[in-house]
């Protein structure tokens, strides 16, 4: 369920939590991490040392260029001039997903773009992004984005209001993921969407999510209560105001991530998310998150148009 949290240090319980856990705030101002659950500030701390070589760049460029074609793993590996086995291992290390999943994510992203910026029919769009079956495309799109292609188009025209809600769970059950989100230098403010996802890709309905407003020079607190037991990827998507006074440089998309967090009933995991500009290895955002900023779908920066 999407919860709006203002980031202030408050001990007021979330709605419904007093009945489930009398006297306890699932998101207290000061928390102690569940044993073994203190996470690094960002997955960047784990992967920031990976230098993209020309092989991975070539493979990613091939996927973004030829996503509408029936690309095989062998064809993508040849564009990287690597053996199939070695390429798969290196690609997964750089992107955290297989080449096939990356290609699938790009196809769904491009379908979102076409739904938002053209009047093409859903059938024509499914063919344009590499699907031979309208049924397969519709099912995959709905699963990834959280809504059907036709409804996504309507949501986009309406300004992304009424976005899909997170999965419902009884208040006071599961665990809590709390922590802070921090802007990189050079940015003043940002609206930040934070959710718990089943995979490294921002797709499918998150178990729980929230929106906070972050400001430069401070760690903005967030809280995700009622997270079901299991392993979850924390993903943050933001649109930020640049500190640069020039009007044409003011808005940017930022991403943040923590991999992965193990949650159990009544546990509390404390994490820190450091937002950053997009990297070449970042997957497109597929889930229909709220409209944090006009013109951001999670892929290449573009100007928003009405379908």
PDB file of C-alpha atoms in Angstrom:
ATOM      1  CA  UNK A   1       0.000   0.000   0.000  1.00  0.00           C
ATOM      2  CA  UNK A   2       1.383   3.407  -0.949  1.00  0.00           C
ATOM      3  CA  UNK A   3       1.895   5.518   2.129  1.00  0.00           C
ATOM      4  CA  UNK A   4       2.810   9.178   2.146  1.00  0.00           C
ATOM      5  CA  UNK A   5       5.429   9.889   4.810  1.00  0.00           C
ATOM      6  CA  UNK A   6       6.791  13.351   5.451  1.00  0.00           C
ATOM      7  CA  UNK A   7      10.160  12.239   6.792  1.00  0.00           C
ATOM      8  CA  UNK A   8       9.773  13.911  10.163  1.00  0.00           C
ATOM      9  CA  UNK A   9      10.730  12.231  13.426  1.00  0.00           C
ATOM     10  CA  UNK A  10       7.314  11.129  14.625  1.00  0.00           C
ATOM     11  CA  UNK A  11       6.247   8.259  16.839  1.00  0.00           C
ATOM     12  CA  UNK A  12       2.651   8.241  15.625  1.00  0.00           C
ATOM     13  CA  UNK A  13       1.732   4.687  14.560  1.00  0.00           C
ATOM     14  CA  UNK A  14       0.652   3.855  11.050  1.00  0.00           C
ATOM     15  CA  UNK A  15      -3.112   3.434  10.605  1.00  0.00           C
ATOM     16  CA  UNK A  16      -4.253   0.097  11.985  1.00  0.00           C
ATOM     17  CA  UNK A  17      -0.984  -0.726  13.731  1.00  0.00           C
ATOM     18  CA  UNK A  18      -2.272  -0.091  17.253  1.00  0.00           C
ATOM     19  CA  UNK A  19      -4.707  -3.004  16.945  1.00  0.00           C
ATOM     20  CA  UNK A  20      -2.076  -5.355  15.539  1.00  0.00           C
ATOM     21  CA  UNK A  21       0.796  -4.418  17.864  1.00  0.00           C
ATOM     22  CA  UNK A  22      -0.604  -2.520  20.852  1.00  0.00           C
ATOM     23  CA  UNK A  23       1.652   0.256  22.036  1.00  0.00           C
ATOM     24  CA  UNK A  24       4.265  -0.274  19.329  1.00  0.00           C
ATOM     25  CA  UNK A  25       5.122   2.031  16.445  1.00  0.00           C
ATOM     26  CA  UNK A  26       6.257  -0.073  13.476  1.00  0.00           C
ATOM     27  CA  UNK A  27       8.409   2.856  12.372  1.00  0.00           C
ATOM     28  CA  UNK A  28       9.995   4.309  15.528  1.00  0.00           C
ATOM     29  CA  UNK A  29      12.334   7.268  15.348  1.00  0.00           C
ATOM     30  CA  UNK A  30      15.181   5.150  16.715  1.00  0.00           C
ATOM     31  CA  UNK A  31      15.399   1.505  15.705  1.00  0.00           C
ATOM     32  CA  UNK A  32      17.769  -1.331  16.310  1.00  0.00           C
ATOM     33  CA  UNK A  33      18.591  -3.430  13.289  1.00  0.00           C
ATOM     34  CA  UNK A  34      17.383  -6.995  13.224  1.00  0.00           C
ATOM     35  CA  UNK A  35      20.441  -9.229  13.863  1.00  0.00           C
ATOM     36  CA  UNK A  36      22.507  -9.471  10.739  1.00  0.00           C
ATOM     37  CA  UNK A  37      20.293  -7.050   8.849  1.00  0.00           C
ATOM     38  CA  UNK A  38      22.329  -3.818   8.859  1.00  0.00           C
ATOM     39  CA  UNK A  39      22.858  -3.128   5.175  1.00  0.00           C
ATOM     40  CA  UNK A  40      25.448  -0.931   3.396  1.00  0.00           C
ATOM     41  CA  UNK A  41      24.244   2.507   2.389  1.00  0.00           C
ATOM     42  CA  UNK A  42      23.849   1.493  -1.220  1.00  0.00           C
ATOM     43  CA  UNK A  43      24.494  -1.410  -3.497  1.00  0.00           C
ATOM     44  CA  UNK A  44      26.839   1.062  -5.127  1.00  0.00           C
ATOM     45  CA  UNK A  45      29.208   0.216  -2.290  1.00  0.00           C
ATOM     46  CA  UNK A  46      29.266  -3.338  -3.599  1.00  0.00           C
ATOM     47  CA  UNK A  47      29.306  -2.717  -7.345  1.00  0.00           C
ATOM     48  CA  UNK A  48      30.737   0.775  -7.702  1.00  0.00           C
ATOM     49  CA  UNK A  49      34.156  -0.680  -8.413  1.00  0.00           C
ATOM     50  CA  UNK A  50      32.985  -2.513 -11.502  1.00  0.00           C
ATOM     51  CA  UNK A  51      34.245  -0.694 -14.578  1.00  0.00           C
ATOM     52  CA  UNK A  52      32.081  -1.126 -17.647  1.00  0.00           C
ATOM     53  CA  UNK A  53      34.208  -2.378 -20.492  1.00  0.00           C
ATOM     54  CA  UNK A  54      33.502  -2.031 -24.165  1.00  0.00           C
ATOM     55  CA  UNK A  55      32.012  -5.516 -24.353  1.00  0.00           C
ATOM     56  CA  UNK A  56      29.165  -4.823 -21.933  1.00  0.00           C
ATOM     57  CA  UNK A  57      28.554  -1.383 -23.425  1.00  0.00           C
ATOM     58  CA  UNK A  58      28.281  -2.956 -26.872  1.00  0.00           C
ATOM     59  CA  UNK A  59      25.867  -5.607 -25.621  1.00  0.00           C
ATOM     60  CA  UNK A  60      23.614  -3.078 -23.894  1.00  0.00           C
ATOM     61  CA  UNK A  61      23.670  -0.838 -26.964  1.00  0.00           C
ATOM     62  CA  UNK A  62      22.706  -3.844 -29.117  1.00  0.00           C
ATOM     63  CA  UNK A  63      19.758  -4.624 -26.847  1.00  0.00           C
ATOM     64  CA  UNK A  64      18.464  -1.033 -26.888  1.00  0.00           C
ATOM     65  CA  UNK A  65      18.901  -0.825 -30.688  1.00  0.00           C
ATOM     66  CA  UNK A  66      17.548  -4.218 -31.749  1.00  0.00           C
ATOM     67  CA  UNK A  67      15.030  -5.008 -28.979  1.00  0.00           C
ATOM     68  CA  UNK A  68      12.306  -5.482 -31.620  1.00  0.00           C
ATOM     69  CA  UNK A  69      14.277  -8.300 -33.258  1.00  0.00           C
ATOM     70  CA  UNK A  70      14.317 -11.949 -32.061  1.00  0.00           C
ATOM     71  CA  UNK A  71      17.716 -11.546 -30.411  1.00  0.00           C
ATOM     72  CA  UNK A  72      19.318 -14.704 -29.062  1.00  0.00           C
ATOM     73  CA  UNK A  73      21.928 -14.942 -26.327  1.00  0.00           C
ATOM     74  CA  UNK A  74      24.498 -15.984 -28.929  1.00  0.00           C
ATOM     75  CA  UNK A  75      23.796 -12.865 -31.017  1.00  0.00           C
ATOM     76  CA  UNK A  76      24.097 -10.531 -28.024  1.00  0.00           C
ATOM     77  CA  UNK A  77      27.309 -12.284 -26.920  1.00  0.00           C
ATOM     78  CA  UNK A  78      28.777 -11.905 -30.404  1.00  0.00           C
ATOM     79  CA  UNK A  79      28.185  -8.152 -30.242  1.00  0.00           C
ATOM     80  CA  UNK A  80      30.303  -8.181 -27.082  1.00  0.00           C
ATOM     81  CA  UNK A  81      32.948 -10.398 -28.760  1.00  0.00           C
ATOM     82  CA  UNK A  82      32.775 -12.833 -25.843  1.00  0.00           C
ATOM     83  CA  UNK A  83      31.904 -16.488 -25.472  1.00  0.00           C
ATOM     84  CA  UNK A  84      28.304 -17.152 -24.498  1.00  0.00           C
ATOM     85  CA  UNK A  85      29.197 -18.511 -21.057  1.00  0.00           C
ATOM     86  CA  UNK A  86      31.692 -15.794 -20.149  1.00  0.00           C
ATOM     87  CA  UNK A  87      29.415 -13.065 -21.493  1.00  0.00           C
ATOM     88  CA  UNK A  88      26.442 -14.245 -19.416  1.00  0.00           C
ATOM     89  CA  UNK A  89      28.551 -14.233 -16.247  1.00  0.00           C
ATOM     90  CA  UNK A  90      30.050 -10.788 -16.882  1.00  0.00           C
ATOM     91  CA  UNK A  91      26.713  -9.295 -17.944  1.00  0.00           C
ATOM     92  CA  UNK A  92      24.919 -10.559 -14.841  1.00  0.00           C
ATOM     93  CA  UNK A  93      27.696  -9.202 -12.636  1.00  0.00           C
ATOM     94  CA  UNK A  94      27.356  -5.747 -14.200  1.00  0.00           C
ATOM     95  CA  UNK A  95      23.552  -5.558 -14.380  1.00  0.00           C
ATOM     96  CA  UNK A  96      22.389  -8.100 -11.759  1.00  0.00           C
ATOM     97  CA  UNK A  97      20.120  -9.804 -14.300  1.00  0.00           C
ATOM     98  CA  UNK A  98      20.612 -12.121 -17.257  1.00  0.00           C
ATOM     99  CA  UNK A  99      20.821 -10.732 -20.831  1.00  0.00           C
ATOM    100  CA  UNK A 100      17.392 -12.248 -21.536  1.00  0.00           C
ATOM    101  CA  UNK A 101      15.759 -10.464 -18.593  1.00  0.00           C
ATOM    102  CA  UNK A 102      17.444  -7.204 -19.570  1.00  0.00           C
ATOM    103  CA  UNK A 103      16.087  -7.549 -23.109  1.00  0.00           C
ATOM    104  CA  UNK A 104      12.610  -8.316 -21.787  1.00  0.00           C
ATOM    105  CA  UNK A 105      12.706  -5.241 -19.528  1.00  0.00           C
ATOM    106  CA  UNK A 106      13.750  -2.997 -22.418  1.00  0.00           C
ATOM    107  CA  UNK A 107      10.878  -4.319 -24.549  1.00  0.00           C
ATOM    108  CA  UNK A 108       8.312  -3.559 -21.853  1.00  0.00           C
ATOM    109  CA  UNK A 109       9.833  -0.110 -21.277  1.00  0.00           C
ATOM    110  CA  UNK A 110       9.641   0.670 -24.993  1.00  0.00           C
ATOM    111  CA  UNK A 111       6.017  -0.458 -24.975  1.00  0.00           C
ATOM    112  CA  UNK A 112       5.338   2.017 -22.137  1.00  0.00           C
ATOM    113  CA  UNK A 113       7.006   4.749 -24.174  1.00  0.00           C
ATOM    114  CA  UNK A 114       4.920   4.001 -27.258  1.00  0.00           C
ATOM    115  CA  UNK A 115       1.701   3.844 -25.241  1.00  0.00           C
ATOM    116  CA  UNK A 116       2.503   7.244 -23.731  1.00  0.00           C
ATOM    117  CA  UNK A 117       3.730   9.041 -26.844  1.00  0.00           C
ATOM    118  CA  UNK A 118       1.835   7.566 -29.805  1.00  0.00           C
ATOM    119  CA  UNK A 119      -1.677   6.554 -30.836  1.00  0.00           C
ATOM    120  CA  UNK A 120      -0.583   3.124 -32.080  1.00  0.00           C
ATOM    121  CA  UNK A 121      -2.898   0.280 -31.148  1.00  0.00           C
ATOM    122  CA  UNK A 122      -1.848  -2.178 -28.440  1.00  0.00           C
ATOM    123  CA  UNK A 123      -1.527  -4.865 -31.124  1.00  0.00           C
ATOM    124  CA  UNK A 124       0.804  -2.721 -33.242  1.00  0.00           C
ATOM    125  CA  UNK A 125       2.887  -1.845 -30.175  1.00  0.00           C
ATOM    126  CA  UNK A 126       3.243  -5.488 -29.182  1.00  0.00           C
ATOM    127  CA  UNK A 127       4.610  -6.275 -32.649  1.00  0.00           C
ATOM    128  CA  UNK A 128       6.854  -3.206 -32.633  1.00  0.00           C
ATOM    129  CA  UNK A 129       8.618  -4.291 -29.434  1.00  0.00           C
ATOM    130  CA  UNK A 130       9.269  -7.863 -30.529  1.00  0.00           C
ATOM    131  CA  UNK A 131       6.212  -9.886 -29.428  1.00  0.00           C
ATOM    132  CA  UNK A 132       4.471 -12.241 -31.839  1.00  0.00           C
ATOM    133  CA  UNK A 133       1.535 -12.892 -29.526  1.00  0.00           C
ATOM    134  CA  UNK A 134      -0.745 -10.143 -28.260  1.00  0.00           C
ATOM    135  CA  UNK A 135      -1.797 -12.344 -25.364  1.00  0.00           C
ATOM    136  CA  UNK A 136       1.792 -12.955 -24.234  1.00  0.00           C
ATOM    137  CA  UNK A 137       2.587  -9.266 -24.521  1.00  0.00           C
ATOM    138  CA  UNK A 138      -0.486  -8.212 -22.538  1.00  0.00           C
ATOM    139  CA  UNK A 139       0.194 -10.731 -19.787  1.00  0.00           C
ATOM    140  CA  UNK A 140       3.869  -9.784 -19.497  1.00  0.00           C
ATOM    141  CA  UNK A 141       3.131  -6.046 -19.594  1.00  0.00           C
ATOM    142  CA  UNK A 142       0.413  -6.320 -16.937  1.00  0.00           C
ATOM    143  CA  UNK A 143       2.623  -8.422 -14.675  1.00  0.00           C
ATOM    144  CA  UNK A 144       5.594  -6.045 -14.996  1.00  0.00           C
ATOM    145  CA  UNK A 145       3.849  -2.662 -14.953  1.00  0.00           C
ATOM    146  CA  UNK A 146       1.027  -3.522 -12.582  1.00  0.00           C
ATOM    147  CA  UNK A 147      -1.737  -2.617 -15.014  1.00  0.00           C
ATOM    148  CA  UNK A 148      -2.845  -3.490 -18.538  1.00  0.00           C
ATOM    149  CA  UNK A 149      -1.499  -1.636 -21.605  1.00  0.00           C
ATOM    150  CA  UNK A 150      -4.831   0.109 -22.223  1.00  0.00           C
ATOM    151  CA  UNK A 151      -5.188   1.227 -18.620  1.00  0.00           C
ATOM    152  CA  UNK A 152      -1.579   2.423 -18.510  1.00  0.00           C
ATOM    153  CA  UNK A 153      -2.279   4.659 -21.515  1.00  0.00           C
ATOM    154  CA  UNK A 154      -5.304   6.151 -19.741  1.00  0.00           C
ATOM    155  CA  UNK A 155      -3.289   6.654 -16.549  1.00  0.00           C
ATOM    156  CA  UNK A 156      -0.570   8.454 -18.497  1.00  0.00           C
ATOM    157  CA  UNK A 157      -3.055  10.816 -20.140  1.00  0.00           C
ATOM    158  CA  UNK A 158      -4.534  11.551 -16.709  1.00  0.00           C
ATOM    159  CA  UNK A 159      -1.127  12.380 -15.242  1.00  0.00           C
ATOM    160  CA  UNK A 160      -0.373   8.984 -13.622  1.00  0.00           C
ATOM    161  CA  UNK A 161      -3.052   9.452 -10.985  1.00  0.00           C
ATOM    162  CA  UNK A 162      -4.635   6.318  -9.591  1.00  0.00           C
ATOM    163  CA  UNK A 163      -1.473   4.261 -10.048  1.00  0.00           C
ATOM    164  CA  UNK A 164      -1.581   0.574  -9.020  1.00  0.00           C
ATOM    165  CA  UNK A 165      -1.502   0.062  -5.272  1.00  0.00           C
ATOM    166  CA  UNK A 166       1.031  -2.105  -3.473  1.00  0.00           C
ATOM    167  CA  UNK A 167      -0.045  -5.565  -2.413  1.00  0.00           C
ATOM    168  CA  UNK A 168      -2.416  -5.455   0.544  1.00  0.00           C
ATOM    169  CA  UNK A 169      -1.388  -7.026   3.856  1.00  0.00           C
ATOM    170  CA  UNK A 170      -2.937  -6.882   7.301  1.00  0.00           C
ATOM    171  CA  UNK A 171      -1.429  -3.955   9.274  1.00  0.00           C
ATOM    172  CA  UNK A 172       1.011  -4.965  11.981  1.00  0.00           C
ATOM    173  CA  UNK A 173       2.138  -8.173  10.302  1.00  0.00           C
ATOM    174  CA  UNK A 174       5.475  -8.983   8.738  1.00  0.00           C
ATOM    175  CA  UNK A 175       8.617  -6.961   9.293  1.00  0.00           C
ATOM    176  CA  UNK A 176       9.708  -3.355   8.913  1.00  0.00           C
ATOM    177  CA  UNK A 177      12.366  -1.826   6.672  1.00  0.00           C
ATOM    178  CA  UNK A 178      13.380   1.648   7.750  1.00  0.00           C
ATOM    179  CA  UNK A 179      16.317   3.965   7.220  1.00  0.00           C
ATOM    180  CA  UNK A 180      17.352   7.084   5.379  1.00  0.00           C
ATOM    181  CA  UNK A 181      17.642   8.300   1.805  1.00  0.00           C
ATOM    182  CA  UNK A 182      20.290  10.839   0.802  1.00  0.00           C
ATOM    183  CA  UNK A 183      20.677  13.070  -2.240  1.00  0.00           C
ATOM    184  CA  UNK A 184      23.999  13.244  -4.092  1.00  0.00           C
ATOM    185  CA  UNK A 185      25.879  16.525  -4.188  1.00  0.00           C
ATOM    186  CA  UNK A 186      24.582  19.091  -6.658  1.00  0.00           C
ATOM    187  CA  UNK A 187      20.891  18.447  -6.023  1.00  0.00           C
ATOM    188  CA  UNK A 188      18.556  20.508  -3.863  1.00  0.00           C
ATOM    189  CA  UNK A 189      15.275  18.583  -3.387  1.00  0.00           C
ATOM    190  CA  UNK A 190      13.645  15.420  -4.683  1.00  0.00           C
ATOM    191  CA  UNK A 191      10.405  13.461  -4.545  1.00  0.00           C
ATOM    192  CA  UNK A 192      11.487   9.879  -3.871  1.00  0.00           C
ATOM    193  CA  UNK A 193       9.449   6.718  -4.432  1.00  0.00           C
ATOM    194  CA  UNK A 194      10.750   3.769  -2.379  1.00  0.00           C
ATOM    195  CA  UNK A 195       9.399   0.238  -2.714  1.00  0.00           C
ATOM    196  CA  UNK A 196      10.155  -3.386  -1.896  1.00  0.00           C
ATOM    197  CA  UNK A 197      10.398  -5.548  -5.012  1.00  0.00           C
ATOM    198  CA  UNK A 198      10.804  -9.266  -5.623  1.00  0.00           C
ATOM    199  CA  UNK A 199      13.605  -8.846  -8.200  1.00  0.00           C
ATOM    200  CA  UNK A 200      16.367  -6.320  -8.968  1.00  0.00           C
ATOM    201  CA  UNK A 201      14.045  -4.827 -11.591  1.00  0.00           C
ATOM    202  CA  UNK A 202      11.447  -2.225 -10.601  1.00  0.00           C
ATOM    203  CA  UNK A 203       8.558  -4.354 -11.788  1.00  0.00           C
ATOM    204  CA  UNK A 204       5.426  -5.999 -10.422  1.00  0.00           C
ATOM    205  CA  UNK A 205       3.537  -4.586  -7.481  1.00  0.00           C
ATOM    206  CA  UNK A 206       5.807  -3.932  -4.514  1.00  0.00           C
ATOM    207  CA  UNK A 207       4.979  -5.461  -1.163  1.00  0.00           C
ATOM    208  CA  UNK A 208       4.901  -1.958   0.306  1.00  0.00           C
ATOM    209  CA  UNK A 209       5.991   1.495  -0.817  1.00  0.00           C
ATOM    210  CA  UNK A 210       6.179   5.104   0.249  1.00  0.00           C
ATOM    211  CA  UNK A 211       6.964   8.564  -1.112  1.00  0.00           C
ATOM    212  CA  UNK A 212       9.192  10.999   0.787  1.00  0.00           C
ATOM    213  CA  UNK A 213      10.594  14.425   0.027  1.00  0.00           C
ATOM    214  CA  UNK A 214      14.376  14.573   0.350  1.00  0.00           C
ATOM    215  CA  UNK A 215      16.428  17.728   0.710  1.00  0.00           C
ATOM    216  CA  UNK A 216      20.115  18.475   0.316  1.00  0.00           C
ATOM    217  CA  UNK A 217      22.331  18.208   3.354  1.00  0.00           C
ATOM    218  CA  UNK A 218      20.217  15.829   5.402  1.00  0.00           C
ATOM    219  CA  UNK A 219      19.310  12.155   5.683  1.00  0.00           C
ATOM    220  CA  UNK A 220      15.589  11.860   5.042  1.00  0.00           C
ATOM    221  CA  UNK A 221      13.924   9.099   7.040  1.00  0.00           C
ATOM    222  CA  UNK A 222      11.598   6.580   5.415  1.00  0.00           C
ATOM    223  CA  UNK A 223       9.693   3.591   6.725  1.00  0.00           C
ATOM    224  CA  UNK A 224       8.192   0.542   5.022  1.00  0.00           C
ATOM    225  CA  UNK A 225       6.039  -1.383   7.536  1.00  0.00           C
ATOM    226  CA  UNK A 226       4.196  -4.675   7.089  1.00  0.00           C
ATOM    227  CA  UNK A 227       6.734  -6.211   4.692  1.00  0.00           C
ATOM    228  CA  UNK A 228       5.995  -9.936   4.219  1.00  0.00           C
ATOM    229  CA  UNK A 229       8.704 -12.394   5.288  1.00  0.00           C
ATOM    230  CA  UNK A 230      11.177 -13.151   2.524  1.00  0.00           C
ATOM    231  CA  UNK A 231      13.967 -11.559   0.514  1.00  0.00           C
ATOM    232  CA  UNK A 232      13.283  -8.108  -0.930  1.00  0.00           C
ATOM    233  CA  UNK A 233      15.131  -5.655  -3.165  1.00  0.00           C
ATOM    234  CA  UNK A 234      14.790  -2.039  -2.055  1.00  0.00           C
ATOM    235  CA  UNK A 235      14.506   0.340  -4.983  1.00  0.00           C
ATOM    236  CA  UNK A 236      14.237   4.134  -4.998  1.00  0.00           C
ATOM    237  CA  UNK A 237      13.261   6.325  -7.955  1.00  0.00           C
ATOM    238  CA  UNK A 238      13.430  10.114  -7.683  1.00  0.00           C
ATOM    239  CA  UNK A 239      13.100  13.282  -9.676  1.00  0.00           C
ATOM    240  CA  UNK A 240      15.414  15.913  -8.261  1.00  0.00           C
ATOM    241  CA  UNK A 241      15.942  19.650  -8.477  1.00  0.00           C
ATOM    242  CA  UNK A 242      19.482  20.538  -9.440  1.00  0.00           C
ATOM    243  CA  UNK A 243      21.322  23.156  -7.415  1.00  0.00           C
ATOM    244  CA  UNK A 244      22.273  24.724 -10.754  1.00  0.00           C
ATOM    245  CA  UNK A 245      20.197  27.926 -11.231  1.00  0.00           C
ATOM    246  CA  UNK A 246      19.866  27.507 -15.013  1.00  0.00           C
ATOM    247  CA  UNK A 247      16.245  26.485 -15.740  1.00  0.00           C
ATOM    248  CA  UNK A 248      17.145  23.931 -18.423  1.00  0.00           C
ATOM    249  CA  UNK A 249      19.332  21.933 -16.010  1.00  0.00           C
ATOM    250  CA  UNK A 250      17.006  21.764 -13.026  1.00  0.00           C
ATOM    251  CA  UNK A 251      15.326  18.315 -13.158  1.00  0.00           C
ATOM    252  CA  UNK A 252      17.014  14.909 -13.200  1.00  0.00           C
ATOM    253  CA  UNK A 253      16.129  11.283 -12.547  1.00  0.00           C
ATOM    254  CA  UNK A 254      17.996   9.619  -9.684  1.00  0.00           C
ATOM    255  CA  UNK A 255      18.043   5.978  -8.613  1.00  0.00           C
ATOM    256  CA  UNK A 256      18.999   4.151  -5.436  1.00  0.00           C
ATOM    257  CA  UNK A 257      19.063   0.509  -4.395  1.00  0.00           C
ATOM    258  CA  UNK A 258      19.860  -1.968  -1.661  1.00  0.00           C
ATOM    259  CA  UNK A 259      20.294  -5.690  -2.447  1.00  0.00           C
ATOM    260  CA  UNK A 260      18.720  -7.747  -0.903  1.00  0.00           C
ATOM    261  CA  UNK A 261      17.069  -7.491   2.522  1.00  0.00           C
ATOM    262  CA  UNK A 262      15.917 -10.598   4.402  1.00  0.00           C
ATOM    263  CA  UNK A 263      12.691  -9.917   6.326  1.00  0.00           C
ATOM    264  CA  UNK A 264      11.000 -12.066   8.967  1.00  0.00           C
ATOM    265  CA  UNK A 265       7.944 -11.488  11.147  1.00  0.00           C
ATOM    266  CA  UNK A 266       8.467  -8.669  13.659  1.00  0.00           C
ATOM    267  CA  UNK A 267      11.990  -7.948  12.347  1.00  0.00           C
ATOM    268  CA  UNK A 268      13.365  -4.467  11.726  1.00  0.00           C
ATOM    269  CA  UNK A 269      15.977  -3.907   9.014  1.00  0.00           C
ATOM    270  CA  UNK A 270      17.837  -0.589   8.911  1.00  0.00           C
ATOM    271  CA  UNK A 271      19.218   0.502   5.539  1.00  0.00           C
ATOM    272  CA  UNK A 272      20.623   3.616   3.951  1.00  0.00           C
ATOM    273  CA  UNK A 273      19.910   4.572   0.337  1.00  0.00           C
ATOM    274  CA  UNK A 274      22.247   6.950  -1.456  1.00  0.00           C
ATOM    275  CA  UNK A 275      20.615   8.284  -4.607  1.00  0.00           C
ATOM    276  CA  UNK A 276      22.738   8.606  -7.746  1.00  0.00           C
ATOM    277  CA  UNK A 277      22.400   9.483 -11.436  1.00  0.00           C
ATOM    278  CA  UNK A 278      21.516   6.595 -13.719  1.00  0.00           C
ATOM    279  CA  UNK A 279      24.275   4.271 -14.905  1.00  0.00           C
ATOM    280  CA  UNK A 280      24.490   2.589 -18.278  1.00  0.00           C
ATOM    281  CA  UNK A 281      23.803  -0.770 -16.621  1.00  0.00           C
ATOM    282  CA  UNK A 282      20.626   0.381 -14.855  1.00  0.00           C
ATOM    283  CA  UNK A 283      17.475  -1.389 -15.913  1.00  0.00           C
ATOM    284  CA  UNK A 284      14.495   0.686 -17.017  1.00  0.00           C
ATOM    285  CA  UNK A 285      11.733   1.300 -14.482  1.00  0.00           C
ATOM    286  CA  UNK A 286       8.763  -0.850 -15.490  1.00  0.00           C
ATOM    287  CA  UNK A 287       6.308  -0.518 -12.628  1.00  0.00           C
ATOM    288  CA  UNK A 288       3.784   2.310 -12.973  1.00  0.00           C
ATOM    289  CA  UNK A 289       5.035   4.461 -10.122  1.00  0.00           C
ATOM    290  CA  UNK A 290       3.300   7.771  -9.298  1.00  0.00           C
ATOM    291  CA  UNK A 291       4.163  10.735 -11.484  1.00  0.00           C
ATOM    292  CA  UNK A 292       7.036  12.199  -9.470  1.00  0.00           C
ATOM    293  CA  UNK A 293       8.058  14.445 -12.315  1.00  0.00           C
ATOM    294  CA  UNK A 294       6.589  15.130 -15.736  1.00  0.00           C
ATOM    295  CA  UNK A 295       8.574  13.276 -18.369  1.00  0.00           C
ATOM    296  CA  UNK A 296      10.213  10.386 -16.476  1.00  0.00           C
ATOM    297  CA  UNK A 297       9.306   6.796 -17.299  1.00  0.00           C
ATOM    298  CA  UNK A 298      12.599   5.251 -16.232  1.00  0.00           C
ATOM    299  CA  UNK A 299      14.324   5.077 -19.610  1.00  0.00           C
ATOM    300  CA  UNK A 300      16.189   7.644 -21.696  1.00  0.00           C
ATOM    301  CA  UNK A 301      15.244  11.212 -20.787  1.00  0.00           C
ATOM    302  CA  UNK A 302      12.519  12.577 -23.030  1.00  0.00           C
ATOM    303  CA  UNK A 303       9.845  15.264 -23.214  1.00  0.00           C
ATOM    304  CA  UNK A 304       6.421  14.103 -22.143  1.00  0.00           C
ATOM    305  CA  UNK A 305       3.700  14.141 -24.771  1.00  0.00           C
ATOM    306  CA  UNK A 306       0.019  13.425 -24.479  1.00  0.00           C
ATOM    307  CA  UNK A 307      -1.219  10.431 -26.417  1.00  0.00           C
TER     308      UNK A 307
END
